[in-house]
Short mmCIF file of N, CA and C in Angstrom, two decimals:
data_model
loop_
_atom_site.label_atom_id
_atom_site.label_comp_id
_atom_site.label_asym_id
_atom_site.label_seq_id
_atom_site.Cartn_x
_atom_site.Cartn_y
_atom_site.Cartn_z
N MET A 1 -102.99 50.52 90.95
CA MET A 1 -104.24 50.60 91.74
C MET A 1 -103.94 51.24 93.27
N THR A 2 -104.32 52.28 93.69
CA THR A 2 -104.18 52.65 94.77
C THR A 2 -104.72 52.28 96.08
N GLN A 3 -103.92 52.10 97.04
CA GLN A 3 -104.35 51.10 98.28
C GLN A 3 -104.83 52.16 99.51
N ALA A 4 -105.67 51.95 100.46
CA ALA A 4 -105.61 52.69 101.34
C ALA A 4 -104.47 52.88 102.19
N VAL A 5 -104.54 53.93 102.89
CA VAL A 5 -103.54 54.34 103.72
C VAL A 5 -103.76 53.75 105.27
N ARG A 6 -102.68 53.12 105.41
CA ARG A 6 -102.68 52.43 106.87
C ARG A 6 -101.77 53.17 107.85
N ARG A 7 -102.75 53.67 108.84
CA ARG A 7 -102.29 54.68 109.85
C ARG A 7 -101.33 53.71 111.14
N PHE A 8 -100.47 54.41 111.62
CA PHE A 8 -99.66 53.68 112.64
C PHE A 8 -99.76 54.82 113.54
N GLY A 9 -100.42 54.48 114.88
CA GLY A 9 -100.56 55.39 115.72
C GLY A 9 -99.25 55.21 116.94
N PHE A 10 -98.70 56.17 117.19
CA PHE A 10 -97.53 56.15 118.26
C PHE A 10 -97.85 56.84 119.42
N ALA A 11 -98.13 56.29 120.55
CA ALA A 11 -98.57 56.79 121.97
C ALA A 11 -97.06 57.22 122.36
N LEU A 12 -96.89 58.42 122.39
CA LEU A 12 -95.48 58.82 123.13
C LEU A 12 -95.93 59.22 124.53
N LEU A 13 -95.08 58.55 125.59
CA LEU A 13 -94.97 58.90 126.91
C LEU A 13 -94.22 59.56 127.44
N PRO A 14 -94.23 60.57 128.33
CA PRO A 14 -93.20 61.40 128.77
C PRO A 14 -91.99 60.65 129.07
N GLY A 15 -90.66 61.40 128.47
CA GLY A 15 -89.28 60.52 128.51
C GLY A 15 -89.22 59.57 127.37
N HIS A 16 -90.18 59.43 126.46
CA HIS A 16 -89.58 58.14 125.29
C HIS A 16 -88.63 58.55 124.83
N SER A 17 -88.07 57.67 124.01
CA SER A 17 -86.86 57.71 123.18
C SER A 17 -87.40 58.38 121.82
N LEU A 18 -86.58 59.57 121.68
CA LEU A 18 -86.60 60.34 120.29
C LEU A 18 -86.24 59.62 119.09
N LEU A 19 -84.99 58.90 119.24
CA LEU A 19 -84.43 57.79 118.37
C LEU A 19 -85.39 56.87 117.95
N GLY A 20 -86.14 56.13 118.75
CA GLY A 20 -86.77 55.03 118.56
C GLY A 20 -88.02 55.62 117.64
N CYS A 21 -88.77 56.49 118.17
CA CYS A 21 -89.83 56.90 117.65
C CYS A 21 -89.80 57.49 116.30
N SER A 22 -88.49 58.23 115.76
CA SER A 22 -88.35 59.03 114.64
C SER A 22 -87.82 58.07 113.62
N ALA A 23 -86.96 56.74 114.11
CA ALA A 23 -86.94 55.75 113.25
C ALA A 23 -87.95 55.29 113.00
N ALA A 24 -88.95 54.68 113.76
CA ALA A 24 -90.03 54.07 113.24
C ALA A 24 -91.12 55.09 112.29
N VAL A 25 -91.16 56.09 112.63
CA VAL A 25 -91.69 57.15 111.42
C VAL A 25 -90.76 57.25 110.29
N GLU A 26 -89.63 57.43 110.44
CA GLU A 26 -88.82 57.54 109.27
C GLU A 26 -89.01 56.15 108.11
N ALA A 27 -89.11 55.01 108.97
CA ALA A 27 -89.09 53.69 108.11
C ALA A 27 -90.36 53.76 107.31
N LEU A 28 -91.40 54.22 107.95
CA LEU A 28 -92.58 54.27 107.32
C LEU A 28 -92.80 55.42 105.99
N ALA A 29 -92.22 56.63 106.15
CA ALA A 29 -92.08 57.54 105.39
C ALA A 29 -90.88 57.13 104.09
N ALA A 30 -89.93 56.07 104.58
CA ALA A 30 -89.05 55.83 103.28
C ALA A 30 -90.07 54.33 102.67
N ALA A 31 -90.81 53.95 103.32
CA ALA A 31 -91.61 52.86 102.30
C ALA A 31 -92.41 53.46 101.49
N ASN A 32 -92.99 54.63 101.75
CA ASN A 32 -93.88 55.71 101.11
C ASN A 32 -93.02 55.94 99.80
N ASP A 33 -91.97 56.13 100.01
CA ASP A 33 -91.11 56.59 98.82
C ASP A 33 -90.53 55.61 98.07
N VAL A 34 -90.51 54.33 98.44
CA VAL A 34 -89.91 53.36 97.64
C VAL A 34 -91.45 52.92 96.72
N LEU A 35 -92.37 52.91 97.47
CA LEU A 35 -93.59 52.53 96.82
C LEU A 35 -94.01 53.76 95.61
N GLY A 36 -93.45 54.65 95.79
CA GLY A 36 -94.22 55.70 95.03
C GLY A 36 -95.89 56.68 95.47
N GLU A 37 -96.08 56.10 96.69
CA GLU A 37 -97.44 56.47 96.94
C GLU A 37 -97.55 56.33 98.40
N ALA A 38 -98.39 56.99 99.15
CA ALA A 38 -98.40 57.32 100.32
C ALA A 38 -99.50 55.99 100.84
N ARG A 39 -98.85 54.77 101.15
CA ARG A 39 -99.53 53.87 101.90
C ARG A 39 -99.37 53.70 103.29
N TYR A 40 -98.53 54.53 103.84
CA TYR A 40 -98.46 54.56 105.52
C TYR A 40 -98.43 55.99 106.18
N ALA A 41 -98.95 55.94 106.98
CA ALA A 41 -99.23 57.51 107.66
C ALA A 41 -98.91 57.15 109.30
N SER A 42 -98.06 58.32 109.70
CA SER A 42 -97.60 57.99 111.24
C SER A 42 -98.61 59.16 111.95
N VAL A 43 -99.12 58.81 112.97
CA VAL A 43 -100.03 59.60 113.69
C VAL A 43 -99.34 59.52 115.33
N LEU A 44 -98.85 60.84 115.85
CA LEU A 44 -98.07 60.84 116.86
C LEU A 44 -99.22 61.61 118.18
N LEU A 45 -99.11 60.77 118.97
CA LEU A 45 -100.23 60.85 120.21
C LEU A 45 -99.51 61.03 121.32
N SER A 46 -100.45 61.78 122.23
CA SER A 46 -99.61 61.92 123.80
C SER A 46 -101.17 62.14 124.62
N LEU A 47 -101.07 62.27 125.76
CA LEU A 47 -101.79 61.60 126.88
C LEU A 47 -102.90 62.68 126.49
N ASP A 48 -102.47 64.24 126.31
CA ASP A 48 -103.54 65.23 126.41
C ASP A 48 -103.45 66.17 125.03
N GLY A 49 -102.69 65.57 124.22
CA GLY A 49 -102.73 66.09 123.01
C GLY A 49 -101.90 67.47 122.89
N MET A 50 -100.94 67.41 123.81
CA MET A 50 -99.96 68.54 124.13
C MET A 50 -98.82 68.10 123.46
N PRO A 51 -97.69 68.69 123.33
CA PRO A 51 -96.33 68.28 123.25
C PRO A 51 -95.91 67.52 124.41
N VAL A 52 -95.13 66.80 123.92
CA VAL A 52 -94.44 65.65 124.91
C VAL A 52 -93.15 65.48 125.20
N ALA A 53 -92.34 65.80 126.12
CA ALA A 53 -90.83 65.90 126.16
C ALA A 53 -90.39 64.50 126.10
N ALA A 54 -89.29 64.30 124.96
CA ALA A 54 -88.56 62.89 124.95
C ALA A 54 -87.63 62.80 126.16
N ALA A 55 -86.89 61.81 126.18
CA ALA A 55 -85.79 61.70 127.36
C ALA A 55 -84.91 62.95 127.40
N ARG A 56 -84.50 63.24 126.53
CA ARG A 56 -83.43 64.22 126.78
C ARG A 56 -84.13 65.86 126.84
N GLY A 57 -85.36 65.84 126.76
CA GLY A 57 -86.07 66.99 126.67
C GLY A 57 -86.51 67.81 125.59
N THR A 58 -86.65 66.81 124.43
CA THR A 58 -87.00 67.93 123.39
C THR A 58 -88.54 67.36 123.39
N ARG A 59 -89.13 68.39 123.03
CA ARG A 59 -90.75 68.51 122.96
C ARG A 59 -90.97 68.09 121.54
N VAL A 60 -91.90 67.13 121.69
CA VAL A 60 -92.76 66.66 120.58
C VAL A 60 -93.83 66.96 120.04
N VAL A 61 -94.09 67.82 118.98
CA VAL A 61 -95.50 67.94 118.85
C VAL A 61 -96.05 66.95 118.26
N VAL A 62 -97.47 66.75 118.57
CA VAL A 62 -98.35 65.43 118.17
C VAL A 62 -99.63 65.85 117.59
N HIS A 63 -100.31 64.82 116.97
CA HIS A 63 -101.12 65.27 116.08
C HIS A 63 -102.56 65.27 117.23
N GLY A 64 -102.49 64.68 118.11
CA GLY A 64 -103.97 64.56 119.00
C GLY A 64 -103.62 63.91 120.37
N ARG A 65 -104.66 63.65 120.92
CA ARG A 65 -104.45 62.87 122.20
C ARG A 65 -105.06 61.40 122.05
N LEU A 66 -104.67 60.67 122.98
CA LEU A 66 -104.92 59.25 122.89
C LEU A 66 -106.58 59.07 122.97
N ALA A 67 -107.50 59.91 123.45
CA ALA A 67 -108.81 59.70 123.64
C ALA A 67 -109.30 59.95 122.14
N ASP A 68 -108.72 60.82 121.33
CA ASP A 68 -109.35 61.04 120.13
C ASP A 68 -108.76 60.59 118.88
N THR A 69 -107.98 59.06 119.08
CA THR A 69 -107.54 58.47 118.03
C THR A 69 -108.34 57.91 117.09
N PRO A 70 -107.77 58.10 115.66
CA PRO A 70 -108.69 57.59 114.73
C PRO A 70 -108.50 56.08 114.43
N VAL A 71 -109.22 55.53 113.64
CA VAL A 71 -108.82 54.13 113.47
C VAL A 71 -107.80 53.93 112.97
N LEU A 72 -106.88 53.10 113.28
CA LEU A 72 -105.51 52.41 113.15
C LEU A 72 -105.19 50.99 112.48
N ALA A 73 -104.05 51.13 111.82
CA ALA A 73 -103.63 49.57 111.65
C ALA A 73 -102.91 49.01 112.63
N ALA A 74 -101.95 49.88 113.24
CA ALA A 74 -101.12 49.34 114.47
C ALA A 74 -101.04 50.65 115.33
N ALA A 75 -100.93 50.11 116.60
CA ALA A 75 -101.07 51.01 117.71
C ALA A 75 -99.91 50.54 118.63
N VAL A 76 -98.90 51.63 118.54
CA VAL A 76 -97.58 51.26 119.26
C VAL A 76 -97.22 52.30 120.43
N VAL A 77 -96.96 51.90 121.65
CA VAL A 77 -96.62 52.76 122.67
C VAL A 77 -95.19 52.70 122.66
N VAL A 78 -94.81 54.12 122.90
CA VAL A 78 -93.24 54.55 122.99
C VAL A 78 -93.06 55.01 124.22
N SER A 79 -91.94 54.49 125.14
CA SER A 79 -91.65 54.58 126.34
C SER A 79 -90.55 54.22 126.94
N GLU A 80 -89.69 55.06 127.84
CA GLU A 80 -88.49 54.40 128.40
C GLU A 80 -88.87 54.13 129.57
N GLY A 81 -90.07 54.18 130.30
CA GLY A 81 -90.33 53.88 131.58
C GLY A 81 -91.40 52.80 131.76
N LEU A 82 -91.37 52.04 132.85
CA LEU A 82 -92.01 50.66 133.05
C LEU A 82 -93.32 51.24 133.56
N PRO A 83 -94.31 50.38 133.31
CA PRO A 83 -95.49 51.18 133.91
C PRO A 83 -95.41 50.75 135.37
N ALA A 84 -96.43 51.35 136.03
CA ALA A 84 -96.27 51.08 137.55
C ALA A 84 -96.61 49.96 138.02
N GLY A 85 -97.27 49.19 137.45
CA GLY A 85 -98.07 48.08 138.16
C GLY A 85 -98.98 48.05 138.79
N ASP A 86 -99.49 46.86 139.29
CA ASP A 86 -100.79 46.78 139.95
C ASP A 86 -101.03 47.58 141.16
N ALA A 87 -100.19 47.85 141.81
CA ALA A 87 -99.94 48.91 142.72
C ALA A 87 -100.54 50.21 142.66
N GLY A 88 -100.52 50.49 141.42
CA GLY A 88 -100.98 51.95 140.95
C GLY A 88 -99.68 52.74 141.20
N GLY A 89 -99.84 53.84 140.55
CA GLY A 89 -98.87 54.90 140.81
C GLY A 89 -99.07 56.12 140.94
N PRO A 90 -98.53 57.49 141.24
CA PRO A 90 -98.82 58.45 141.38
C PRO A 90 -100.10 59.13 140.79
N ALA A 91 -100.83 60.10 140.90
CA ALA A 91 -101.72 60.68 140.42
C ALA A 91 -102.11 60.87 139.29
N ASP A 92 -100.77 61.42 138.69
CA ASP A 92 -100.20 61.56 137.22
C ASP A 92 -100.18 60.19 136.32
N ASP A 93 -100.24 59.33 136.95
CA ASP A 93 -99.95 58.00 136.39
C ASP A 93 -100.55 57.69 134.97
N PRO A 94 -99.82 57.53 134.00
CA PRO A 94 -100.42 57.35 132.52
C PRO A 94 -101.13 55.88 132.15
N GLY A 95 -100.61 54.87 133.08
CA GLY A 95 -101.11 53.78 132.94
C GLY A 95 -102.83 53.35 132.80
N PRO A 96 -103.54 54.04 133.61
CA PRO A 96 -105.02 54.00 133.07
C PRO A 96 -105.30 54.29 131.72
N ALA A 97 -104.77 55.12 131.27
CA ALA A 97 -105.22 56.15 130.01
C ALA A 97 -104.48 55.00 128.78
N VAL A 98 -103.19 54.80 129.12
CA VAL A 98 -102.58 53.87 128.07
C VAL A 98 -103.25 52.55 127.92
N THR A 99 -103.91 51.87 129.11
CA THR A 99 -104.54 50.54 129.41
C THR A 99 -105.92 50.56 128.45
N ALA A 100 -106.66 51.74 128.75
CA ALA A 100 -107.82 51.84 127.84
C ALA A 100 -107.65 52.00 126.49
N TRP A 101 -106.71 52.97 126.13
CA TRP A 101 -106.08 53.20 124.91
C TRP A 101 -105.90 51.83 123.88
N LEU A 102 -104.77 51.02 124.63
CA LEU A 102 -104.45 49.59 123.96
C LEU A 102 -105.39 48.89 123.92
N ARG A 103 -106.27 48.80 124.94
CA ARG A 103 -107.58 47.91 124.80
C ARG A 103 -108.69 48.38 123.74
N ALA A 104 -108.85 49.35 123.59
CA ALA A 104 -109.88 49.81 122.54
C ALA A 104 -109.29 49.64 121.21
N ARG A 105 -107.88 49.87 121.28
CA ARG A 105 -107.31 49.66 119.69
C ARG A 105 -107.22 48.10 119.28
N SER A 106 -107.16 47.35 120.20
CA SER A 106 -107.09 45.99 120.18
C SER A 106 -108.51 45.37 119.85
N GLN A 107 -109.53 45.82 120.48
CA GLN A 107 -110.78 45.70 119.88
C GLN A 107 -111.25 46.19 118.29
N GLU A 108 -110.35 47.02 117.97
CA GLU A 108 -110.69 47.55 116.49
C GLU A 108 -110.01 46.86 115.47
N GLY A 109 -109.17 45.70 116.33
CA GLY A 109 -108.20 44.72 115.46
C GLY A 109 -106.53 45.54 114.99
N ALA A 110 -106.44 46.47 115.64
CA ALA A 110 -104.96 46.83 115.25
C ALA A 110 -103.79 46.26 115.95
N THR A 111 -102.95 45.98 115.35
CA THR A 111 -101.49 45.42 115.57
C THR A 111 -101.00 46.33 116.94
N LEU A 112 -100.64 45.63 117.61
CA LEU A 112 -100.11 46.18 119.01
C LEU A 112 -98.62 46.16 118.95
N GLY A 113 -98.06 47.00 119.48
CA GLY A 113 -96.50 46.95 119.74
C GLY A 113 -96.08 47.99 120.66
N GLY A 114 -94.65 47.86 120.60
CA GLY A 114 -94.04 48.97 121.59
C GLY A 114 -92.76 48.99 121.43
N LEU A 115 -91.95 50.10 121.48
CA LEU A 115 -90.84 50.60 121.31
C LEU A 115 -90.01 51.12 122.69
N GLY A 116 -88.83 50.65 122.84
CA GLY A 116 -88.27 50.92 124.27
C GLY A 116 -88.95 50.07 125.35
N CYS A 117 -89.45 50.52 126.01
CA CYS A 117 -90.49 49.66 127.39
C CYS A 117 -91.96 49.42 126.93
N GLY A 118 -92.05 49.97 125.82
CA GLY A 118 -93.51 49.94 125.26
C GLY A 118 -94.12 48.46 125.21
N ALA A 119 -93.36 47.56 125.19
CA ALA A 119 -94.09 46.18 125.48
C ALA A 119 -94.61 45.74 126.64
N ALA A 120 -94.08 46.32 127.54
CA ALA A 120 -94.21 45.96 128.78
C ALA A 120 -95.46 46.78 129.44
N TRP A 121 -96.04 48.05 128.63
CA TRP A 121 -97.21 48.65 128.77
C TRP A 121 -98.24 47.62 128.12
N VAL A 122 -97.84 47.11 126.99
CA VAL A 122 -98.84 46.21 126.38
C VAL A 122 -99.31 45.22 127.15
N ALA A 123 -98.25 44.66 127.95
CA ALA A 123 -98.05 43.49 128.96
C ALA A 123 -99.04 43.97 129.96
N GLN A 124 -98.73 45.11 130.63
CA GLN A 124 -99.97 45.33 131.72
C GLN A 124 -101.14 45.44 131.14
N ALA A 125 -101.24 45.81 130.20
CA ALA A 125 -103.02 45.94 129.96
C ALA A 125 -103.45 44.51 129.63
N GLY A 126 -102.91 43.72 129.77
CA GLY A 126 -103.28 42.34 129.81
C GLY A 126 -103.38 41.88 128.07
N LEU A 127 -102.59 42.14 127.23
CA LEU A 127 -102.93 42.09 125.83
C LEU A 127 -101.88 40.95 125.13
N LEU A 128 -100.81 40.51 125.98
CA LEU A 128 -100.02 39.55 125.71
C LEU A 128 -100.10 38.21 126.09
N ALA A 129 -101.44 37.93 126.76
CA ALA A 129 -101.59 36.71 127.05
C ALA A 129 -101.71 35.53 126.02
N GLY A 130 -100.64 34.41 126.06
CA GLY A 130 -100.79 33.45 125.09
C GLY A 130 -99.37 33.72 124.01
N TYR A 131 -98.60 34.74 124.17
CA TYR A 131 -97.50 35.54 123.65
C TYR A 131 -96.46 34.94 123.97
N ARG A 132 -95.25 34.62 123.52
CA ARG A 132 -94.03 34.56 124.32
C ARG A 132 -92.83 35.37 123.83
#
């Protein structure tokens, strides 16, 4: 019996770890190989839908922008930088867009997570209350 494909969305922030991102994507692909069918799909996203530079400058082509995200089983922030905090950041601070994206995915029932400093972004969005 074929099951529905579970989509995992990865929000790639500028300067993210290419190793962390690729390890997660490859793990899902390997699971599909072992299962003999596509049960998991990776959806790479950036703030604006344009390629995003990883920590060492490699530009990663994405499937779309955060604002156009399909329904996901899991939403993962991939970042090597911490959010700016309550004081706010520069004009190009991704914080508000990432917070809105995470809160929308939470409302849809997606599992939330982070790679690198990604969990700090989930916490900044106020979505780790009650978790240790």
